[in-house]
PDB file of C-alpha atoms and ligand atoms in Angstrom:
ATOM      1  CA  MET A   1     -12.298 -14.344  32.278  1.00  0.00           C
ATOM      2  CA  ASP A   2     -11.374 -16.909  34.991  1.00  0.00           C
ATOM      3  CA  SER A   3     -13.330 -20.229  35.007  1.00  0.00           C
ATOM      4  CA  PRO A   4     -15.661 -20.843  37.887  1.00  0.00           C
ATOM      5  CA  SER A   5     -13.283 -23.223  39.521  1.00  0.00           C
ATOM      6  CA  THR A   6     -10.857 -20.481  39.985  1.00  0.00           C
ATOM      7  CA  TYR A   7     -13.190 -18.203  41.621  1.00  0.00           C
ATOM      8  CA  GLU A   8     -11.889 -17.246  45.073  1.00  0.00           C
ATOM      9  CA  ARG A   9     -13.004 -14.428  47.278  1.00  0.00           C
ATOM     10  CA  PRO A  10     -10.265 -12.031  48.053  1.00  0.00           C
ATOM     11  CA  THR A  11      -8.650 -13.327  51.250  1.00  0.00           C
ATOM     12  CA  ALA A  12      -5.946 -12.024  53.610  1.00  0.00           C
ATOM     13  CA  LEU A  13      -6.699  -8.418  52.958  1.00  0.00           C
ATOM     14  CA  THR A  14      -5.967  -6.595  56.071  1.00  0.00           C
ATOM     15  CA  ARG A  15      -8.747  -4.680  57.469  1.00  0.00           C
ATOM     16  CA  PRO A  16      -8.723  -1.220  55.958  1.00  0.00           C
ATOM     17  CA  SER A  17      -7.847   1.689  58.264  1.00  0.00           C
ATOM     18  CA  PRO A  18     -10.687   3.686  59.823  1.00  0.00           C
ATOM     19  CA  ARG A  19     -12.270   5.984  57.264  1.00  0.00           C
ATOM     20  CA  THR A  20     -11.109   9.628  57.568  1.00  0.00           C
ATOM     21  CA  VAL A  21     -13.430  12.689  58.050  1.00  0.00           C
ATOM     22  CA  ALA A  22     -12.504  13.696  54.406  1.00  0.00           C
ATOM     23  CA  GLN A  23     -13.725  10.280  53.058  1.00  0.00           C
ATOM     24  CA  MET A  24     -16.957  10.471  55.012  1.00  0.00           C
ATOM     25  CA  THR A  25     -17.606  13.913  53.783  1.00  0.00           C
ATOM     26  CA  GLN A  26     -17.108  12.796  50.288  1.00  0.00           C
ATOM     27  CA  ALA A  27     -20.051  10.354  50.865  1.00  0.00           C
ATOM     28  CA  GLY A  28     -22.110  13.369  52.194  1.00  0.00           C
ATOM     29  CA  LEU A  29     -21.625  13.250  55.959  1.00  0.00           C
ATOM     30  CA  ILE A  30     -22.498  16.417  57.562  1.00  0.00           C
ATOM     31  CA  VAL A  31     -19.735  17.768  59.544  1.00  0.00           C
ATOM     32  CA  GLU A  32     -20.642  20.360  62.115  1.00  0.00           C
ATOM     33  CA  ASP A  33     -17.318  21.853  63.067  1.00  0.00           C
ATOM     34  CA  GLU A  34     -18.708  25.360  63.724  1.00  0.00           C
ATOM     35  CA  GLY A  35     -21.932  24.516  65.442  1.00  0.00           C
ATOM     36  CA  ARG A  36     -25.070  22.756  64.497  1.00  0.00           C
ATOM     37  CA  THR A  37     -26.522  23.286  60.992  1.00  0.00           C
ATOM     38  CA  ARG A  38     -30.118  23.159  59.931  1.00  0.00           C
ATOM     39  CA  LEU A  39     -29.647  20.019  57.856  1.00  0.00           C
ATOM     40  CA  GLY A  40     -27.832  18.304  60.715  1.00  0.00           C
ATOM     41  CA  ASP A  41     -30.796  19.140  62.985  1.00  0.00           C
ATOM     42  CA  GLU A  42     -33.181  17.780  60.534  1.00  0.00           C
ATOM     43  CA  PHE A  43     -31.384  14.550  60.358  1.00  0.00           C
ATOM     44  CA  ARG A  44     -31.410  14.353  64.190  1.00  0.00           C
ATOM     45  CA  ILE A  45     -35.091  14.764  64.200  1.00  0.00           C
ATOM     46  CA  CYS A  46     -35.563  11.990  61.590  1.00  0.00           C
ATOM     47  CA  ALA A  47     -33.026   9.656  63.283  1.00  0.00           C
ATOM     48  CA  SER A  48     -34.822  10.207  66.584  1.00  0.00           C
ATOM     49  CA  ARG A  49     -38.061   9.159  65.199  1.00  0.00           C
ATOM     50  CA  LEU A  50     -36.501   6.377  63.282  1.00  0.00           C
ATOM     51  CA  ASN A  51     -34.964   5.287  66.551  1.00  0.00           C
ATOM     52  CA  GLY A  52     -38.401   5.293  68.220  1.00  0.00           C
ATOM     53  CA  ILE A  53     -39.639   3.040  65.526  1.00  0.00           C
ATOM     54  CA  ILE A  54     -36.626   0.770  65.711  1.00  0.00           C
ATOM     55  CA  LYS A  55     -37.183   0.403  69.493  1.00  0.00           C
ATOM     56  CA  ALA A  56     -40.860  -0.546  68.921  1.00  0.00           C
ATOM     57  CA  THR A  57     -39.884  -3.182  66.387  1.00  0.00           C
ATOM     58  CA  LEU A  58     -37.064  -4.644  68.551  1.00  0.00           C
ATOM     59  CA  GLN A  59     -39.497  -4.841  71.496  1.00  0.00           C
ATOM     60  CA  SER A  60     -42.059  -6.662  69.429  1.00  0.00           C
ATOM     61  CA  GLY A  61     -39.373  -9.272  68.740  1.00  0.00           C
ATOM     62  CA  GLU A  62     -39.938  -9.204  64.957  1.00  0.00           C
ATOM     63  CA  ARG A  63     -37.703 -10.877  62.517  1.00  0.00           C
ATOM     64  CA  ASN A  64     -34.707  -8.755  61.749  1.00  0.00           C
ATOM     65  CA  ALA A  65     -36.032  -5.939  63.836  1.00  0.00           C
ATOM     66  CA  ASN A  66     -32.442  -4.414  63.965  1.00  0.00           C
ATOM     67  CA  THR A  67     -32.368  -3.838  60.114  1.00  0.00           C
ATOM     68  CA  VAL A  68     -33.315  -0.621  58.285  1.00  0.00           C
ATOM     69  CA  LEU A  69     -33.654  -0.684  54.435  1.00  0.00           C
ATOM     70  CA  ILE A  70     -33.034   2.827  52.663  1.00  0.00           C
ATOM     71  CA  THR A  71     -34.487   2.933  49.376  1.00  0.00           C
ATOM     72  CA  SER A  72     -36.212   5.410  46.896  1.00  0.00           C
ATOM     73  CA  THR A  73     -37.923   5.124  43.421  1.00  0.00           C
ATOM     74  CA  LYS A  74     -34.979   6.142  41.313  1.00  0.00           C
ATOM     75  CA  PRO A  75     -31.086   6.574  41.443  1.00  0.00           C
ATOM     76  CA  ALA A  76     -29.643   9.818  42.847  1.00  0.00           C
ATOM     77  CA  GLU A  77     -32.622  10.789  45.136  1.00  0.00           C
ATOM     78  CA  GLY A  78     -30.253  10.759  48.177  1.00  0.00           C
ATOM     79  CA  LYS A  79     -30.275   7.187  49.473  1.00  0.00           C
ATOM     80  CA  SER A  80     -26.575   7.116  50.361  1.00  0.00           C
ATOM     81  CA  PHE A  81     -26.587  10.565  51.511  1.00  0.00           C
ATOM     82  CA  SER A  82     -29.608   9.767  53.730  1.00  0.00           C
ATOM     83  CA  SER A  83     -27.962   6.544  54.921  1.00  0.00           C
ATOM     84  CA  VAL A  84     -24.819   8.026  56.081  1.00  0.00           C
ATOM     85  CA  ASN A  85     -26.410  10.835  57.841  1.00  0.00           C
ATOM     86  CA  LEU A  86     -29.230   8.982  59.521  1.00  0.00           C
ATOM     87  CA  ALA A  87     -26.809   6.322  60.554  1.00  0.00           C
ATOM     88  CA  ALA A  88     -24.355   8.841  61.938  1.00  0.00           C
ATOM     89  CA  SER A  89     -27.212  10.508  63.799  1.00  0.00           C
ATOM     90  CA  LEU A  90     -28.342   7.237  65.169  1.00  0.00           C
ATOM     91  CA  ALA A  91     -24.923   6.228  66.262  1.00  0.00           C
ATOM     92  CA  GLN A  92     -24.527   9.484  68.116  1.00  0.00           C
ATOM     93  CA  THR A  93     -27.776   9.420  69.877  1.00  0.00           C
ATOM     94  CA  ALA A  94     -29.012   5.778  70.188  1.00  0.00           C
ATOM     95  CA  ALA A  95     -27.297   3.453  72.638  1.00  0.00           C
ATOM     96  CA  ARG A  96     -26.543   0.851  69.855  1.00  0.00           C
ATOM     97  CA  PRO A  97     -23.663   0.751  67.419  1.00  0.00           C
ATOM     98  CA  VAL A  98     -24.805   1.248  63.735  1.00  0.00           C
ATOM     99  CA  VAL A  99     -23.421  -0.548  60.617  1.00  0.00           C
ATOM    100  CA  ILE A 100     -24.127   0.823  57.239  1.00  0.00           C
ATOM    101  CA  ILE A 101     -24.155  -1.890  54.788  1.00  0.00           C
ATOM    102  CA  ASP A 102     -23.606  -0.892  51.071  1.00  0.00           C
ATOM    103  CA  ALA A 103     -26.129  -2.913  49.096  1.00  0.00           C
ATOM    104  CA  ASP A 104     -26.183  -0.798  45.828  1.00  0.00           C
ATOM    105  CA  LEU A 105     -23.577  -1.816  43.389  1.00  0.00           C
ATOM    106  CA  LYS A 106     -23.193   1.109  40.961  1.00  0.00           C
ATOM    107  CA  PRO A 107     -20.579   3.513  39.876  1.00  0.00           C
ATOM    108  CA  GLY A 108     -20.331   6.125  42.677  1.00  0.00           C
ATOM    109  CA  CYS A 109     -21.687   3.755  45.358  1.00  0.00           C
ATOM    110  CA  LEU A 110     -21.093   4.409  48.836  1.00  0.00           C
ATOM    111  CA  SER A 111     -18.077   2.055  48.964  1.00  0.00           C
ATOM    112  CA  GLU A 112     -16.421   3.909  46.180  1.00  0.00           C
ATOM    113  CA  LEU A 113     -16.986   7.184  47.792  1.00  0.00           C
ATOM    114  CA  VAL A 114     -15.260   6.206  51.109  1.00  0.00           C
ATOM    115  CA  GLY A 115     -12.536   4.443  49.329  1.00  0.00           C
ATOM    116  CA  LEU A 116     -13.680   0.815  50.030  1.00  0.00           C
ATOM    117  CA  ARG A 117     -14.622  -0.189  46.500  1.00  0.00           C
ATOM    118  CA  LEU A 118     -12.102  -3.137  46.423  1.00  0.00           C
ATOM    119  CA  GLN A 119     -12.553  -4.374  49.926  1.00  0.00           C
ATOM    120  CA  PRO A 120     -14.560  -7.469  50.702  1.00  0.00           C
ATOM    121  CA  GLY A 121     -17.995  -6.818  51.862  1.00  0.00           C
ATOM    122  CA  LEU A 122     -21.485  -7.840  51.332  1.00  0.00           C
ATOM    123  CA  PHE A 123     -20.977  -9.908  48.109  1.00  0.00           C
ATOM    124  CA  ASP A 124     -18.281 -11.878  49.787  1.00  0.00           C
ATOM    125  CA  PHE A 125     -20.550 -12.585  52.762  1.00  0.00           C
ATOM    126  CA  ALA A 126     -23.255 -13.662  50.377  1.00  0.00           C
ATOM    127  CA  ALA A 127     -20.851 -16.100  48.760  1.00  0.00           C
ATOM    128  CA  ASP A 128     -18.988 -17.416  51.870  1.00  0.00           C
ATOM    129  CA  PRO A 129     -20.768 -18.390  54.977  1.00  0.00           C
ATOM    130  CA  GLN A 130     -17.475 -18.629  56.829  1.00  0.00           C
ATOM    131  CA  ILE A 131     -16.965 -14.823  56.755  1.00  0.00           C
ATOM    132  CA  ARG A 132     -17.913 -13.161  60.019  1.00  0.00           C
ATOM    133  CA  PRO A 133     -19.733  -9.842  58.953  1.00  0.00           C
ATOM    134  CA  ALA A 134     -18.165  -8.003  61.966  1.00  0.00           C
ATOM    135  CA  ASP A 135     -14.714  -8.688  60.307  1.00  0.00           C
ATOM    136  CA  LEU A 136     -15.999  -6.797  57.174  1.00  0.00           C
ATOM    137  CA  ALA A 137     -16.907  -3.645  59.207  1.00  0.00           C
ATOM    138  CA  VAL A 138     -14.492  -0.710  58.647  1.00  0.00           C
ATOM    139  CA  GLU A 139     -14.552   1.906  61.284  1.00  0.00           C
ATOM    140  CA  THR A 140     -15.436   5.616  60.687  1.00  0.00           C
ATOM    141  CA  PRO A 141     -14.602   8.733  62.728  1.00  0.00           C
ATOM    142  CA  VAL A 142     -18.097   8.754  64.011  1.00  0.00           C
ATOM    143  CA  PRO A 143     -18.077   6.795  67.331  1.00  0.00           C
ATOM    144  CA  GLY A 144     -20.207   3.725  67.064  1.00  0.00           C
ATOM    145  CA  LEU A 145     -20.570   3.877  63.268  1.00  0.00           C
ATOM    146  CA  SER A 146     -18.894   1.497  60.931  1.00  0.00           C
ATOM    147  CA  ILE A 147     -19.429   0.463  57.229  1.00  0.00           C
ATOM    148  CA  ILE A 148     -19.560  -2.879  55.415  1.00  0.00           C
ATOM    149  CA  PRO A 149     -18.516  -2.275  51.762  1.00  0.00           C
ATOM    150  CA  ILE A 150     -20.435  -3.942  48.735  1.00  0.00           C
ATOM    151  CA  GLY A 151     -17.575  -6.183  48.300  1.00  0.00           C
ATOM    152  CA  VAL A 152     -16.520  -8.096  45.084  1.00  0.00           C
ATOM    153  CA  PRO A 153     -19.303  -8.122  42.563  1.00  0.00           C
ATOM    154  CA  PRO A 154     -20.591 -11.227  40.883  1.00  0.00           C
ATOM    155  CA  SER A 155     -18.260 -11.282  38.024  1.00  0.00           C
ATOM    156  CA  PHE A 156     -17.637 -14.972  37.960  1.00  0.00           C
ATOM    157  CA  ALA A 157     -19.968 -17.428  36.488  1.00  0.00           C
ATOM    158  CA  ASP A 158     -20.444 -19.561  39.485  1.00  0.00           C
ATOM    159  CA  PHE A 159     -21.053 -16.622  41.811  1.00  0.00           C
ATOM    160  CA  GLU A 160     -24.847 -16.764  41.346  1.00  0.00           C
ATOM    161  CA  GLN A 161     -24.884 -20.406  42.361  1.00  0.00           C
ATOM    162  CA  ARG A 162     -22.778 -19.796  45.472  1.00  0.00           C
ATOM    163  CA  ARG A 163     -24.498 -16.779  46.511  1.00  0.00           C
ATOM    164  CA  ARG A 164     -27.142 -17.181  49.077  1.00  0.00           C
ATOM    165  CA  PRO A 165     -30.652 -15.520  48.485  1.00  0.00           C
ATOM    166  CA  LEU A 166     -30.554 -11.981  49.716  1.00  0.00           C
ATOM    167  CA  MET A 167     -33.358 -12.650  52.308  1.00  0.00           C
ATOM    168  CA  GLU A 168     -31.151 -15.224  53.766  1.00  0.00           C
ATOM    169  CA  VAL A 169     -28.208 -12.901  53.832  1.00  0.00           C
ATOM    170  CA  VAL A 170     -30.252 -10.244  55.692  1.00  0.00           C
ATOM    171  CA  ASP A 171     -31.394 -12.934  58.217  1.00  0.00           C
ATOM    172  CA  LEU A 172     -27.754 -13.939  58.760  1.00  0.00           C
ATOM    173  CA  LEU A 173     -26.497 -10.434  59.140  1.00  0.00           C
ATOM    174  CA  SER A 174     -29.218  -9.577  61.702  1.00  0.00           C
ATOM    175  CA  VAL A 175     -28.382 -12.615  63.746  1.00  0.00           C
ATOM    176  CA  ALA A 176     -24.669 -12.207  63.424  1.00  0.00           C
ATOM    177  CA  MET A 177     -24.785  -8.503  64.817  1.00  0.00           C
ATOM    178  CA  PRO A 178     -27.905  -8.604  67.143  1.00  0.00           C
ATOM    179  CA  ASP A 179     -26.660  -5.517  69.251  1.00  0.00           C
ATOM    180  CA  ALA A 180     -26.074  -3.219  66.108  1.00  0.00           C
ATOM    181  CA  THR A 181     -28.648  -1.413  64.000  1.00  0.00           C
ATOM    182  CA  LEU A 182     -28.059  -2.316  60.422  1.00  0.00           C
ATOM    183  CA  VAL A 183     -28.704   0.360  57.866  1.00  0.00           C
ATOM    184  CA  LEU A 184     -28.785  -1.220  54.264  1.00  0.00           C
ATOM    185  CA  ASP A 185     -28.053   1.464  51.628  1.00  0.00           C
ATOM    186  CA  ALA A 186     -29.990  -0.298  48.828  1.00  0.00           C
ATOM    187  CA  GLY A 187     -30.711   0.469  45.347  1.00  0.00           C
ATOM    188  CA  PRO A 188     -33.797   2.178  43.753  1.00  0.00           C
ATOM    189  CA  LEU A 189     -37.099   0.227  43.849  1.00  0.00           C
ATOM    190  CA  LEU A 190     -38.027   0.920  40.227  1.00  0.00           C
ATOM    191  CA  SER A 191     -34.785  -0.028  38.692  1.00  0.00           C
ATOM    192  CA  THR A 192     -33.487  -2.971  40.743  1.00  0.00           C
ATOM    193  CA  SER A 193     -35.239  -5.892  42.217  1.00  0.00           C
ATOM    194  CA  ASP A 194     -33.036  -6.228  45.284  1.00  0.00           C
ATOM    195  CA  PRO A 195     -34.980  -3.790  47.564  1.00  0.00           C
ATOM    196  CA  SER A 196     -38.401  -5.330  46.916  1.00  0.00           C
ATOM    197  CA  VAL A 197     -36.979  -8.764  47.390  1.00  0.00           C
ATOM    198  CA  LEU A 198     -35.465  -7.521  50.826  1.00  0.00           C
ATOM    199  CA  ALA A 199     -38.506  -5.520  51.980  1.00  0.00           C
ATOM    200  CA  PRO A 200     -40.425  -8.340  53.700  1.00  0.00           C
ATOM    201  CA  SER A 201     -37.338  -9.331  55.657  1.00  0.00           C
ATOM    202  CA  VAL A 202     -36.257  -6.024  57.134  1.00  0.00           C
ATOM    203  CA  GLY A 203     -37.413  -4.395  60.249  1.00  0.00           C
ATOM    204  CA  GLN A 204     -38.223  -1.143  58.868  1.00  0.00           C
ATOM    205  CA  ILE A 205     -37.860   0.775  55.535  1.00  0.00           C
ATOM    206  CA  VAL A 206     -36.944   4.434  54.897  1.00  0.00           C
ATOM    207  CA  MET A 207     -38.083   5.621  51.579  1.00  0.00           C
ATOM    208  CA  VAL A 208     -36.354   8.720  50.361  1.00  0.00           C
ATOM    209  CA  VAL A 209     -38.515  11.045  48.335  1.00  0.00           C
ATOM    210  CA  GLU A 210     -36.890  13.750  46.374  1.00  0.00           C
ATOM    211  CA  ALA A 211     -38.735  17.039  46.605  1.00  0.00           C
ATOM    212  CA  GLY A 212     -39.768  18.300  43.223  1.00  0.00           C
ATOM    213  CA  ARG A 213     -38.537  15.248  41.386  1.00  0.00           C
ATOM    214  CA  THR A 214     -40.022  12.071  42.700  1.00  0.00           C
ATOM    215  CA  GLN A 215     -43.360  11.578  40.872  1.00  0.00           C
ATOM    216  CA  ARG A 216     -46.474  10.640  42.830  1.00  0.00           C
ATOM    217  CA  LEU A 217     -47.046   7.773  40.304  1.00  0.00           C
ATOM    218  CA  GLU A 218     -43.559   6.558  40.800  1.00  0.00           C
ATOM    219  CA  LEU A 219     -43.912   6.779  44.540  1.00  0.00           C
ATOM    220  CA  GLU A 220     -47.058   4.761  44.457  1.00  0.00           C
ATOM    221  CA  ALA A 221     -45.658   2.129  42.131  1.00  0.00           C
ATOM    222  CA  ALA A 222     -42.543   1.873  44.423  1.00  0.00           C
ATOM    223  CA  LEU A 223     -44.780   1.503  47.583  1.00  0.00           C
ATOM    224  CA  GLU A 224     -46.842  -1.126  45.842  1.00  0.00           C
ATOM    225  CA  LEU A 225     -43.528  -3.105  45.258  1.00  0.00           C
ATOM    226  CA  ILE A 226     -42.890  -3.112  49.041  1.00  0.00           C
ATOM    227  CA  ARG A 227     -46.496  -3.861  49.921  1.00  0.00           C
ATOM    228  CA  GLY A 228     -46.499  -6.143  52.916  1.00  0.00           C
ATOM    229  CA  ALA A 229     -43.460  -4.610  54.653  1.00  0.00           C
ATOM    230  CA  HIS A 230     -44.254  -3.469  58.132  1.00  0.00           C
ATOM    231  CA  LYS A 231     -42.972  -0.105  58.723  1.00  0.00           C
ATOM    232  CA  VAL A 232     -42.236   2.408  55.872  1.00  0.00           C
ATOM    233  CA  MET A 233     -41.039   5.888  56.885  1.00  0.00           C
ATOM    234  CA  LEU A 234     -40.934   8.378  54.038  1.00  0.00           C
ATOM    235  CA  MET A 235     -38.283  11.025  54.170  1.00  0.00           C
ATOM    236  CA  LEU A 236     -38.565  14.167  52.059  1.00  0.00           C
ATOM    237  CA  ASN A 237     -35.009  15.147  50.776  1.00  0.00           C
ATOM    238  CA  LYS A 238     -33.733  18.265  49.013  1.00  0.00           C
ATOM    239  CA  VAL A 239     -36.716  20.297  49.939  1.00  0.00           C
ATOM    240  CA  ALA A 240     -35.473  23.747  49.085  1.00  0.00           C
ATOM    241  CA  GLY A 241     -33.088  23.192  46.133  1.00  0.00           C
ATOM    242  CA  ARG A 242     -29.667  21.803  45.451  1.00  0.00           C
ATOM    243  CA  GLN A 243     -27.520  23.705  47.513  1.00  0.00           C
ATOM    244  CA  ARG A 244     -26.719  21.896  50.772  1.00  0.00           C
ATOM    245  CA  SER A 245     -26.936  25.003  52.820  1.00  0.00           C
ATOM    246  CA  SER A 246     -30.383  25.854  51.566  1.00  0.00           C
ATOM    247  CA  PHE A 247     -31.804  22.378  51.943  1.00  0.00           C
ATOM    248  CA  GLY A 248     -35.086  22.779  53.775  1.00  0.00           C
ATOM    249  CA  SER A 249     -36.709  20.420  55.963  1.00  0.00           C
ATOM    250  CA  TYR A 250     -36.452  16.753  55.903  1.00  0.00           C
ATOM    251  CA  SER A 251     -39.741  15.305  57.084  1.00  0.00           C
ATOM    252  CA  TYR A 252     -42.141  12.628  56.813  1.00  0.00           C
ATOM    253  CA  TYR A 253     -44.462  12.527  54.009  1.00  0.00           C
ATOM    254  CA  GLY A 254     -47.580  13.157  56.024  1.00  0.00           C
ATOM    255  CA  ASP A 255     -48.419  11.968  59.432  1.00  0.00           C
ATOM    256  CA  TYR A 256     -49.574   8.559  58.138  1.00  0.00           C
ATOM    257  CA  TYR A 257     -45.978   7.463  57.839  1.00  0.00           C
ATOM    258  CA  ALA A 258     -45.006   8.518  61.333  1.00  0.00           C
ATOM    259  CA  ARG A 259     -47.416   5.975  62.602  1.00  0.00           C
ATOM    260  CA  PRO A 260     -46.387   2.462  62.094  1.00  0.00           C
ATOM    261  CA  ASN A 261     -49.024   0.193  60.744  1.00  0.00           C
ATOM    262  CA  ALA A 262     -51.324   2.993  59.698  1.00  0.00           C
ATOM    263  CA  PRO A 263     -52.254   2.661  55.949  1.00  0.00           C
ATOM    264  CA  PRO A 264     -51.228   5.738  53.801  1.00  0.00           C
ATOM    265  CA  PRO A 265     -54.005   7.214  51.883  1.00  0.00           C
ATOM    266  CA  GLN A 266     -52.948   6.506  48.300  1.00  0.00           C
ATOM    267  CA  ALA A 267     -50.666   3.415  48.420  1.00  0.00           C
ATOM    268  CA  LYS A 268     -52.572   0.927  50.282  1.00  0.00           C
ATOM    269  CA  SER A 269     -50.912  -1.731  52.429  1.00  0.00           C
ATOM    270  CA  ALA A 270     -47.583  -0.014  52.044  1.00  0.00           C
ATOM    271  CA  ILE A 271     -46.968   0.143  55.888  1.00  0.00           C
TER     272      ILE A 271
HETATM  273  N1  ADP B 301     -30.031  16.701  50.953  1.00  0.00           N
HETATM  274  C1  ADP B 301     -28.872  16.909  50.302  1.00  0.00           C
HETATM  275  N2  ADP B 301     -27.969  17.789  50.366  1.00  0.00           N
HETATM  276  C2  ADP B 301     -27.014  17.887  49.594  1.00  0.00           C
HETATM  277  N3  ADP B 301     -26.561  17.023  48.774  1.00  0.00           N
HETATM  278  C3  ADP B 301     -27.340  15.914  48.658  1.00  0.00           C
HETATM  279  C4  ADP B 301     -28.596  15.822  49.322  1.00  0.00           C
HETATM  280  N4  ADP B 301     -29.097  14.558  49.043  1.00  0.00           N
HETATM  281  C5  ADP B 301     -28.239  14.039  48.100  1.00  0.00           C
HETATM  282  N5  ADP B 301     -27.298  14.840  47.800  1.00  0.00           N
HETATM  283  C6  ADP B 301     -26.111  14.623  46.832  1.00  0.00           C
HETATM  284  O1  ADP B 301     -26.844  14.112  45.737  1.00  0.00           O
HETATM  285  C7  ADP B 301     -26.112  13.038  45.004  1.00  0.00           C
HETATM  286  C8  ADP B 301     -26.861  11.858  44.888  1.00  0.00           C
HETATM  287  O2  ADP B 301     -27.232  11.503  46.179  1.00  0.00           O
HETATM  288  P1  ADP B 301     -26.982   9.870  46.621  1.00  0.00           P
HETATM  289  O3  ADP B 301     -27.229   9.707  47.975  1.00  0.00           O
HETATM  290  O4  ADP B 301     -25.698   9.351  46.015  1.00  0.00           O
HETATM  291  O5  ADP B 301     -28.107   9.182  45.751  1.00  0.00           O
HETATM  292  P2  ADP B 301     -28.693   7.700  45.666  1.00  0.00           P
HETATM  293  O6  ADP B 301     -27.808   6.900  46.679  1.00  0.00           O
HETATM  294  O7  ADP B 301     -30.063   7.690  45.875  1.00  0.00           O
HETATM  295  O8  ADP B 301     -28.340   7.196  44.154  1.00  0.00           O
HETATM  296  C9  ADP B 301     -24.891  12.892  45.984  1.00  0.00           C
HETATM  297  O9  ADP B 301     -23.810  13.717  45.383  1.00  0.00           O
HETATM  298  C10 ADP B 301     -25.330  13.506  47.192  1.00  0.00           C
HETATM  299  O10 ADP B 301     -24.253  13.850  48.022  1.00  0.00           O
HETATM  300 MG1   MG B 302     -26.536   5.420  46.572  1.00  0.00          MG
END
């Protein structure tokens, strides 16, 4: 392994070409070639409600109001799928550009699915303050939507020393791209510490709940971990089974979660 002194972030990589529709489909983007789909409609409804929450947060002038953290209790509950489709819907309907930031380093992560696994991204920005986040963003076929890949993982000994704390990274991203909505596709709350570390510094959180799989106690434990975060919107995924065509409604997990700052019945102070 290289010694710390030889660590260098990848430089002079040309900006990757815009992602293709096929690459975005690989990551779960719903493409409606032949008219609207039910799932697409459901995402539009969720995105519109999320947009309302974001607008309110922006108006309140809260710290990092333009950031949305997408998380769930466990892996494979649909965080990346939801990130891509919520972000695409937001980009198409809201006036602001949207940047998805891959913040979940794992095999099959969003960057890998869209062919950006080896491109500089979030980790590089975390290690090097000279990088402009906008330069890391790769365009997609959805107007107004781009992706910042996960970047080079901390595989060198000194990375952790160079790396700025995650909360600071989110502050810097928010300030560097004030006119965009930043959607952080994060890891699961019960397996990694990053989302709970980030929770207090993001404007809003979308908690993806997988119908029939996420257990109530797990959900409560996860909500407890993000206690103190301002606005948590729960989104029910995979309602009707595993076939995309038969996925039922995406919805909020009760009215409590549609009302920012209202406490949910079970998980106290989660909102
Ligand atoms: N509502 C859905 N309809 C169809 N496929 C879905 C849905 N939600 C998730 N998936 C698929 O399930 C798998 C896991 O989802 P993913 O978003 O990668 O999970 P996570 O990011 O939470 O680990 C992916 O293949 C994804 O495309
Ligand atoms: Mg994911």
